Amino acid sequence: MSAHTPAPADALTDATTDALADAPEHSALDWTRRLIAFDTTSRESNLGLIETVRDHFVAQGLKPHLSYNPQRNKANLHVTVPAADGSEQRGIVLSGHTDVVPVDGQDWSTDPFRPALRDGKLYGRGACDMKGFIGTSLALLPTLLQARLREPVHYALSFDEEVGCMGAPYLIDDLRERGIQPAGCIVGEPTSMRVIVAHKGINAYRCCVRGQAAHSSLTPRGVNAIEYAARLICFIRDLADEFRAKGPYDEAFDVPFTTASTGTMQGGIALNTIPALCEFVFEYRNLPGVDPEAIRARIEAYANDVLLPRMRAEHADADLSITRIAAAPALDAAERDAITQLVRALTGDNAISKVAYATEGGLFQRAGIPAVVCGPGDIQQAHKADEFVALEQLAQCEAFLHKVVDSLRIAA
């Protein structure tokens, strides 16, 4: 099913309405289904969702702050539930991204933006990644408001995480400008409620190779952009093979070495025309401790010092450029950090678990805010048709977040 017209939360099928009828208003399930009903695919605006959540916080007497992208069609939201003494500077962040990946070309059995409950699972785009966590954290608000907190709790909802963590830097800058320096951050990406203490960094680039067109019977008069692009692609693959063969390694990761790959490539107009233009995108995912800038420098050195002189020897106007399109730093949480110790104590999970996918946790850590990743849902369900989160996972997350609040209460 390909249709994904935005659906208001009450625009549900009769069967779905009946199935969700027992969910109290503002429960974790109710909030999650309301969030799913907003089509916040990264190419779309997320303002409908953000403004709905903003208005809810305002109705509870809180003062949310929005930070916008340059086009002002997307926004992050940050709001603080102050400590009992009114302080807002320290505390814990509950972090989630509001955008979701596209459903184009996927075979959904139901409308991905009309949440459906079947067999103890809530289906819909973003149910797992990661509106389940956001919904559960929003359902926590009444408990937070009633608690006498020793430290504040911050909600941090971002845009455009799925296309390279584009929104979180604005949010973090907003915190810094207002003098807020939280002591820790829980990023609620789907981990099946395991504690994830590290993830790889992601670095994405676009390469544009400009050659010189000519008839294919006159190859010495042209510069074949596709062929030179292919040489750089092969160099990137050679780097990937080197990482796999020589490391460094971290066996706690499912893929224990740094990876690199090419994703898409376009070029050429006809078989009998030497292509004047070729573009491709590539990425590498570095282990914590592996310098991503050193990898970029090796790729650029090969492009600029080896390929480009050869291209310009064939035609002076030939060119090659590499542009960064997204980057998110790796996360490597310290076991001594208070947030790591707290989340381990509250979940009972003491295993060393690390993942290859990136989150906004590395950005918080780089800003001096220690972070761990822990949230409901299985990452294997994310980005797929019929994405779902098990209600059992929402319940586990809800119990965990209530323990977080209890840990922050002022002792009687």
XYZ file of N, CA, C and O in Angstrom, residues 249-408:
640
model
N 39.455 -3.409 15.506
C 38.239 -4.174 15.744
C 37.687 -3.876 17.133
O 38.429 -3.550 18.057
N 36.382 -3.999 17.246
C 35.695 -3.979 18.536
C 34.624 -5.054 18.459
O 33.585 -4.869 17.828
N 34.887 -6.189 19.096
C 34.017 -7.355 18.947
C 32.665 -7.179 19.608
O 31.776 -8.023 19.434
N 32.466 -6.094 20.382
C 31.152 -5.853 20.968
C 30.141 -5.385 19.925
O 28.933 -5.435 20.157
N 30.636 -4.934 18.757
C 29.749 -4.539 17.664
C 29.370 -5.750 16.826
O 30.180 -6.680 16.665
N 28.157 -5.715 16.232
C 27.759 -6.805 15.345
C 28.637 -6.828 14.096
O 28.955 -7.896 13.576
N 29.026 -5.673 13.586
C 30.054 -5.564 12.553
C 31.240 -4.882 13.231
O 31.218 -3.669 13.444
N 32.282 -5.621 13.586
C 33.281 -5.124 14.535
C 34.379 -4.254 13.943
O 35.437 -4.109 14.549
N 34.169 -3.692 12.770
C 35.178 -2.846 12.144
C 34.491 -1.689 11.427
O 33.265 -1.704 11.210
N 35.252 -0.694 11.071
C 34.742 0.438 10.300
C 34.354 -0.027 8.901
O 35.054 -0.842 8.293
N 33.237 0.484 8.391
C 32.749 0.086 7.068
C 32.677 1.300 6.149
O 32.633 2.446 6.599
N 32.653 1.026 4.849
C 32.498 2.075 3.834
C 31.778 1.485 2.635
O 32.004 0.318 2.286
N 30.920 2.277 2.000
C 30.185 1.761 0.844
C 29.646 2.907 0.015
O 29.466 4.029 0.500
N 29.363 2.614 -1.268
C 28.704 3.549 -2.178
C 27.227 3.199 -2.237
O 26.870 2.022 -2.333
N 26.372 4.230 -2.195
C 24.937 3.991 -2.155
C 24.242 4.147 -3.488
O 23.566 3.233 -3.944
N 24.391 5.287 -4.139
C 23.733 5.524 -5.424
C 24.728 6.151 -6.391
O 25.721 6.766 -5.984
N 24.419 6.012 -7.695
C 25.285 6.564 -8.735
C 24.438 6.906 -9.955
O 23.550 6.138 -10.336
N 24.665 8.091 -10.537
C 23.979 8.504 -11.762
C 24.997 9.140 -12.697
O 25.878 9.876 -12.256
N 24.852 8.850 -14.000
C 25.743 9.478 -14.960
C 25.482 9.008 -16.371
O 24.935 7.925 -16.593
N 25.870 9.818 -17.323
C 25.758 9.450 -18.734
C 24.394 9.729 -19.307
O 23.394 9.805 -18.600
N 24.371 9.905 -20.648
C 23.102 10.172 -21.341
C 22.821 9.184 -22.463
O 21.677 9.016 -22.883
N 23.867 8.510 -22.977
C 23.664 7.578 -24.091
C 24.893 6.686 -24.225
O 26.000 7.055 -23.819
N 24.681 5.524 -24.843
C 25.777 4.579 -25.012
C 26.898 5.165 -25.860
O 28.082 4.927 -25.595
N 26.529 5.950 -26.861
C 27.542 6.438 -27.799
C 28.043 7.837 -27.474
O 28.572 8.531 -28.331
N 27.849 8.279 -26.221
C 28.332 9.587 -25.783
C 29.200 9.418 -24.543
O 28.765 8.821 -23.561
N 30.412 9.929 -24.600
C 31.272 9.895 -23.416
C 30.633 10.771 -22.346
O 30.333 11.938 -22.589
N 30.372 10.216 -21.149
C 29.630 10.968 -20.132
C 30.443 12.129 -19.562
O 31.592 11.965 -19.144
N 29.807 13.296 -19.554
C 30.455 14.493 -19.020
C 30.209 14.670 -17.535
O 30.895 15.466 -16.890
N 29.246 13.942 -16.982
C 28.906 14.136 -15.573
C 28.576 12.803 -14.926
O 27.902 11.955 -15.521
N 29.051 12.615 -13.710
C 28.676 11.461 -12.911
C 28.654 11.881 -11.446
O 29.575 12.570 -10.973
N 27.614 11.513 -10.741
C 27.498 11.790 -9.312
C 27.239 10.501 -8.562
O 26.507 9.627 -9.042
N 27.813 10.386 -7.386
C 27.500 9.248 -6.529
C 27.589 9.684 -5.075
O 28.209 10.700 -4.741
N 26.925 8.938 -4.217
C 26.983 9.200 -2.779
C 27.602 7.994 -2.098
O 27.402 6.849 -2.508
N 28.374 8.271 -1.067
C 29.013 7.195 -0.319
C 29.012 7.547 1.158
O 28.794 8.700 1.551
N 29.233 6.542 1.968
C 29.288 6.744 3.404
C 30.362 5.858 4.004
O 30.779 4.865 3.405
N 30.805 6.235 5.192
C 31.581 5.318 6.015
C 31.106 5.464 7.454
O 30.680 6.536 7.883
N 31.157 4.342 8.159
C 30.697 4.289 9.546
C 31.879 3.858 10.403
O 32.311 2.704 10.344
N 32.373 4.808 11.165
C 33.603 4.580 11.911
C 33.345 4.114 13.328
O 32.412 4.573 13.999
N 34.171 3.174 13.775
C 34.153 2.792 15.175
C 34.515 3.988 16.049
O 35.271 4.875 15.625
N 34.025 4.032 17.292
C 34.543 5.023 18.226
C 36.062 4.889 18.330
O 36.594 3.780 18.397
N 36.735 6.000 18.307
C 38.188 5.975 18.371
C 38.865 6.011 17.024
O 40.069 6.279 16.939
N 38.125 5.725 15.959
C 38.662 5.849 14.601
C 38.317 7.239 14.087
O 37.148 7.634 14.073
N 39.323 7.977 13.678
C 39.145 9.369 13.273
C 38.451 9.448 11.912
O 39.039 9.078 10.889
N 37.216 9.950 11.850
C 36.535 10.035 10.552
C 37.196 11.019 9.603
O 37.130 10.848 8.382
N 37.838 12.050 10.145
C 38.479 13.041 9.283
C 39.704 12.453 8.588
O 40.047 12.847 7.468
N 40.362 11.505 9.234
C 41.509 10.856 8.597
C 41.055 10.015 7.413
O 41.752 9.939 6.384
N 39.884 9.397 7.521
C 39.338 8.617 6.403
C 38.996 9.556 5.250
O 39.330 9.294 4.087
N 38.323 10.654 5.580
C 37.972 11.633 4.536
C 39.234 12.136 3.840
O 39.267 12.279 2.611
N 40.274 12.396 4.623
C 41.503 12.922 4.040
C 42.127 11.934 3.064
O 42.659 12.342 2.014
N 42.058 10.641 3.362
C 42.618 9.640 2.442
C 41.833 9.614 1.134
O 42.418 9.519 0.044
N 40.521 9.697 1.231
C 39.695 9.687 0.018
C 39.949 10.937 -0.809
O 40.125 10.870 -2.038
N 40.006 12.085 -0.158
C 40.224 13.333 -0.891
C 41.633 13.392 -1.488
O 41.823 13.937 -2.583
N 42.600 12.827 -0.787
C 43.967 12.822 -1.325
C 44.041 12.002 -2.600
O 44.687 12.407 -3.584
N 43.382 10.853 -2.632
C 43.383 10.042 -3.849
C 42.669 10.785 -4.976
O 43.144 10.805 -6.126
N 41.557 11.434 -4.635
C 40.793 12.158 -5.651
C 41.594 13.332 -6.214
O 41.677 13.521 -7.442
N 42.194 14.107 -5.316
C 42.851 15.349 -5.742
C 44.268 15.147 -6.260
O 44.717 15.875 -7.155
N 44.981 14.177 -5.684
C 46.392 14.007 -6.037
C 46.631 12.965 -7.130
O 47.665 12.999 -7.800
N 45.680 12.045 -7.297
C 45.860 10.982 -8.297
C 44.891 11.150 -9.466
O 45.312 11.253 -10.626
N 43.604 11.218 -9.166
C 42.619 11.231 -10.251
C 42.554 12.575 -10.970
O 42.539 12.620 -12.211
N 42.463 13.657 -10.211
C 42.237 14.956 -10.838
C 43.368 15.355 -11.800
O 43.076 15.836 -12.917
N 44.650 15.149 -11.470
C 45.695 15.471 -12.455
C 45.562 14.666 -13.740
O 45.808 15.196 -14.846
N 45.182 13.407 -13.626
C 45.003 12.584 -14.823
C 43.833 13.092 -15.663
O 43.906 13.126 -16.899
N 42.733 13.488 -14.984
C 41.589 14.016 -15.708
C 41.962 15.301 -16.456
O 41.616 15.476 -17.631
N 42.681 16.187 -15.790
C 43.005 17.475 -16.408
C 44.094 17.346 -17.465
O 44.214 18.234 -18.323
N 44.841 16.260 -17.395
C 45.780 15.996 -18.490
C 45.024 15.665 -19.767
O 45.515 15.910 -20.878
N 43.817 15.143 -19.635
C 42.988 14.831 -20.793
C 42.177 16.044 -21.246
O 41.927 16.219 -22.431
N 41.735 16.881 -20.264
C 41.031 18.112 -20.609
C 41.136 19.053 -19.424
O 40.812 18.697 -18.287
N 41.555 20.284 -19.682
C 41.857 21.234 -18.607
C 40.644 21.595 -17.766
O 40.785 22.006 -16.602
N 39.439 21.460 -18.312
C 38.237 21.871 -17.583
C 37.652 20.766 -16.714
O 36.643 20.985 -16.025
N 38.235 19.581 -16.734
C 37.718 18.481 -15.922
C 37.826 18.838 -14.439
O 38.713 19.581 -14.019
N 36.903 18.290 -13.639
C 36.893 18.642 -12.224
C 36.282 17.504 -11.415
O 35.591 16.621 -11.950
N 36.531 17.556 -10.133
C 35.998 16.557 -9.212
C 35.830 17.229 -7.860
O 36.734 17.903 -7.371
N 34.664 17.071 -7.253
C 34.417 17.680 -5.941
C 33.740 16.668 -5.026
O 32.962 15.816 -5.471
N 34.028 16.771 -3.744
C 33.433 15.910 -2.722
C 32.827 16.817 -1.663
O 33.515 17.675 -1.094
N 31.530 16.640 -1.392
C 30.803 17.505 -0.466
C 30.165 16.662 0.628
O 29.488 15.670 0.340
N 30.370 17.073 1.853
C 29.726 16.367 2.970
C 28.239 16.694 2.989
O 27.841 17.854 2.900
N 27.405 15.661 3.109
C 25.963 15.879 3.158
C 25.372 15.536 4.520
O 24.269 15.965 4.843
N 26.070 14.759 5.327
C 25.573 14.442 6.668
C 26.710 13.844 7.480
O 27.609 13.187 6.935
N 26.644 14.072 8.788
C 27.636 13.482 9.679
C 27.062 13.428 11.085
O 26.371 14.359 11.512
N 27.323 12.341 11.768
C 26.949 12.203 13.172
C 28.078 11.465 13.864
O 28.513 10.405 13.399
N 28.590 12.023 14.954
C 29.731 11.393 15.605
C 29.366 10.097 16.310
O 28.205 9.861 16.663
N 30.371 9.276 16.518
C 30.190 8.029 17.257
C 29.890 8.333 18.722
O 30.213 9.398 19.246
N 29.267 7.373 19.377
C 29.009 7.438 20.817
C 29.854 6.381 21.499
O 29.927 5.234 21.035
N 30.480 6.770 22.596
C 31.251 5.816 23.401
C 31.076 6.210 24.857
O 31.859 6.966 25.421
N 29.999 5.717 25.468
C 29.658 6.103 26.840
C 30.646 5.505 27.825
O 31.067 4.350 27.685
N 30.987 6.275 28.814
C 31.880 5.790 29.867
C 31.056 5.091 30.940
O 30.003 5.590 31.357
N 31.530 3.954 31.412
C 30.823 3.232 32.460
C 30.756 4.041 33.745
O 29.840 3.873 34.556
N 31.694 4.940 33.949
C 31.701 5.743 35.171
C 30.695 6.884 35.123
O 30.412 7.502 36.168
N 30.156 7.203 33.937
C 29.190 8.287 33.849
C 27.954 7.963 34.675
O 27.449 6.829 34.664
N 27.431 8.964 35.357
C 26.271 8.749 36.218
C 25.071 8.238 35.423
O 24.314 7.380 35.904
N 24.884 8.730 34.179
C 23.721 8.299 33.398
C 23.844 6.834 33.012
O 22.851 6.093 33.013
N 25.058 6.377 32.705
C 25.260 4.957 32.385
C 24.950 4.101 33.595
O 24.230 3.090 33.502
N 25.459 4.483 34.740
C 25.229 3.714 35.960
C 23.752 3.699 36.329
O 23.215 2.665 36.747
N 23.076 4.849 36.155
C 21.657 4.922 36.489
C 20.827 4.007 35.603
O 20.012 3.210 36.098
N 21.024 4.109 34.282
C 20.205 3.317 33.365
C 20.498 1.825 33.544
O 19.588 0.987 33.478
N 21.734 1.474 33.802
C 22.052 0.063 34.073
C 21.339 -0.416 35.343
O 20.773 -1.503 35.376
N 21.362 0.398 36.384
C 20.728 0.005 37.636
C 19.221 -0.160 37.478
O 18.629 -1.097 38.030
N 18.599 0.738 36.701
C 17.139 0.706 36.569
C 16.652 -0.385 35.630
O 15.523 -0.867 35.762
N 17.464 -0.769 34.653
C 17.075 -1.831 33.719
C 17.588 -3.198 34.151
O 17.068 -4.224 33.706
N 18.631 -3.222 34.979
C 19.270 -4.485 35.346
C 20.132 -5.060 34.244
O 20.571 -6.207 34.330
N 20.395 -4.269 33.211
C 21.185 -4.731 32.070
C 22.629 -4.260 32.241
O 22.912 -3.074 32.146
N 23.523 -5.208 32.478
C 24.936 -4.881 32.654
C 25.804 -5.372 31.505
O 27.040 -5.323 31.584
N 25.167 -5.834 30.427
C 25.926 -6.314 29.272
C 26.526 -5.130 28.514
O 25.981 -4.021 28.517
N 27.660 -5.375 27.865
C 28.284 -4.364 27.017
C 27.705 -4.530 25.611
O 28.072 -5.451 24.883
N 26.785 -3.647 25.229
C 26.095 -3.742 23.946
C 26.387 -2.501 23.111
O 26.253 -1.365 23.604
N 26.771 -2.725 21.849
C 27.103 -1.642 20.938
C 26.434 -1.927 19.593
O 26.226 -3.087 19.236
N 26.109 -0.862 18.844
C 25.362 -1.032 17.597
C 26.025 -0.272 16.459
O 26.737 0.714 16.673
N 25.757 -0.743 15.232
C 26.356 -0.125 14.050
C 25.588 1.114 13.595
O 26.158 1.981 12.924
N 24.292 1.198 13.916
C 23.532 2.366 13.469
C 23.866 3.569 14.348
O 24.297 3.443 15.496
N 23.676 4.759 13.782
C 24.000 5.995 14.498
C 22.755 6.571 15.152
O 21.623 6.307 14.735
N 22.975 7.361 16.192
C 21.903 8.090 16.862
C 22.385 9.514 17.142
O 23.514 9.876 16.834
N 21.525 10.287 17.788
C 21.924 11.627 18.205
C 22.753 11.611 19.487
O 23.228 12.660 19.936
N 22.954 10.429 20.072
C 23.713 10.326 21.312
C 25.123 10.865 21.194
O 25.644 11.496 22.125
N 25.762 10.626 20.037
C 27.114 11.127 19.848
C 27.173 12.639 19.842
O 28.164 13.236 20.298
N 26.134 13.295 19.334
C 26.092 14.756 19.333
C 25.961 15.299 20.748
O 26.604 16.289 21.111
N 25.112 14.657 21.564
C 24.993 15.090 22.961
C 26.317 14.884 23.687
O 26.771 15.764 24.436
N 26.950 13.729 23.471
C 28.223 13.465 24.142
C 29.270 14.503 23.734
O 30.016 15.014 24.583
N 29.329 14.824 22.444
C 30.295 15.811 21.966
C 30.038 17.181 22.590
O 30.969 17.985 22.764
N 28.777 17.467 22.945
C 28.428 18.741 23.588
C 28.654 18.700 25.096
O 28.290 19.653 25.800
N 29.235 17.622 25.599
C 29.515 17.517 27.023
C 28.379 16.961 27.840
O 28.382 17.078 29.079
N 27.398 16.334 27.194
C 26.254 15.733 27.879
C 26.365 14.216 27.725
O 26.088 13.681 26.648
N 26.796 13.483 28.744
C 26.927 12.026 28.628
C 25.595 11.392 28.217
O 24.522 11.827 28.657
N 25.661 10.372 27.369
C 24.441 9.790 26.815
C 24.542 8.279 26.729
O 25.629 7.713 26.573
N 23.399 7.635 26.844
C 23.243 6.217 26.531
C 21.990 6.083 25.679
O 21.152 6.990 25.624
N 21.850 4.944 25.014
C 20.703 4.685 24.146
C 19.892 3.545 24.762
O 20.440 2.474 25.047
N 18.600 3.771 24.960
C 17.737 2.743 25.535
C 16.294 3.100 25.226
O 15.821 4.169 25.632
N 15.605 2.231 24.491
C 14.227 2.534 24.145
C 13.456 1.305 23.713
O 14.030 0.233 23.478
N 12.144 1.448 23.553
C 11.288 0.310 23.225
C 11.316 -0.028 21.742
O 11.522 0.833 20.889
N 11.127 -1.305 21.437
C 11.063 -1.754 20.055
C 12.357 -2.391 19.601
O 13.425 -2.157 20.166
N 12.225 -3.195 18.568
C 13.359 -3.910 17.990
C 13.804 -3.191 16.725
O 12.998 -2.969 15.813
N 15.074 -2.838 16.637
C 15.584 -2.115 15.472
C 15.356 -2.910 14.184
O 15.284 -2.332 13.090
N 15.192 -4.224 14.293
C 14.931 -5.033 13.103
C 13.587 -4.694 12.460
O 13.367 -4.988 11.289
N 12.690 -4.077 13.218
C 11.384 -3.693 12.676
C 11.390 -2.297 12.063
O 10.456 -1.925 11.355
N 12.418 -1.530 12.338
C 12.465 -0.144 11.862
C 12.654 -0.086 10.354
O 13.305 -0.950 9.765
N 12.062 0.918 9.731
C 12.252 1.249 8.307
C 11.593 0.231 7.375
O 11.736 0.345 6.161
N 10.870 -0.739 7.895
C 10.260 -1.775 7.062
C 8.779 -1.493 6.856
O 8.167 -0.706 7.577
N 8.193 -2.179 5.876
C 6.733 -2.216 5.769
C 6.180 -2.895 7.008
O 6.808 -3.795 7.585
N 4.992 -2.460 7.428
C 4.340 -2.989 8.624
C 5.238 -2.883 9.849
O 5.326 -3.788 10.681
N 5.923 -1.749 9.965
C 6.707 -1.459 11.168
C 5.782 -1.512 12.383
O 4.647 -1.054 12.342
N 6.290 -2.058 13.484
C 5.466 -2.130 14.684
C 6.319 -2.020 15.933
O 7.540 -2.199 15.907
N 5.636 -1.713 17.038
C 6.234 -1.821 18.362
C 5.310 -2.697 19.197
O 4.089 -2.535 19.164
N 5.884 -3.643 19.909
C 5.088 -4.508 20.774
C 4.623 -3.721 21.991
O 5.383 -2.938 22.575
N 3.362 -3.928 22.380
C 2.841 -3.232 23.552
C 3.636 -3.603 24.796
O 3.773 -2.791 25.719
N 4.161 -4.808 24.831
C 5.004 -5.219 25.953
C 6.227 -4.315 26.070
O 6.665 -3.975 27.175
N 6.787 -3.909 24.917
C 7.930 -3.008 24.927
C 7.548 -1.621 25.454
O 8.298 -1.016 26.223
N 6.380 -1.126 25.062
C 5.922 0.155 25.590
C 5.739 0.076 27.098
O 6.086 1.010 27.827
N 5.207 -1.053 27.572
C 5.007 -1.226 29.009
C 6.346 -1.257 29.744
O 6.490 -0.675 30.828
N 7.335 -1.938 29.171
C 8.660 -1.970 29.794
C 9.273 -0.575 29.835
O 9.894 -0.189 30.831
N 9.107 0.171 28.767
C 9.637 1.527 28.725
C 8.930 2.410 29.747
O 9.572 3.209 30.446
N 7.620 2.260 29.852
C 6.864 3.053 30.815
C 7.335 2.767 32.238
O 7.552 3.695 33.037
N 7.537 1.490 32.564
C 8.013 1.127 33.898
C 9.407 1.706 34.147
O 9.707 2.204 35.247
N 10.259 1.653 33.131
C 11.611 2.191 33.250
C 11.585 3.693 33.509
O 12.295 4.200 34.397
N 10.787 4.433 32.748
C 10.743 5.880 32.913
C 10.194 6.278 34.282
O 10.631 7.278 34.870
N 9.252 5.498 34.801
C 8.765 5.785 36.155
C 9.876 5.559 37.182
O 9.974 6.302 38.178
N 10.736 4.582 36.941
C 11.883 4.384 37.822
C 12.858 5.559 37.731
O 13.464 5.948 38.734
N 13.006 6.108 36.522
C 13.849 7.290 36.367
C 13.310 8.424 37.236
O 14.071 9.100 37.953
N 11.997 8.637 37.188
C 11.398 9.691 38.006
C 11.624 9.414 39.483
O 12.009 10.306 40.253
N 11.416 8.163 39.894
C 11.608 7.812 41.300
C 13.038 8.095 41.749
O 13.281 8.522 42.886
N 14.000 7.876 40.852
C 15.399 8.107 41.209
C 15.705 9.589 41.396
O 16.718 9.942 42.018
N 14.830 10.443 40.859
C 15.042 11.887 40.944
C 14.197 12.562 42.026
O 14.315 13.770 42.226
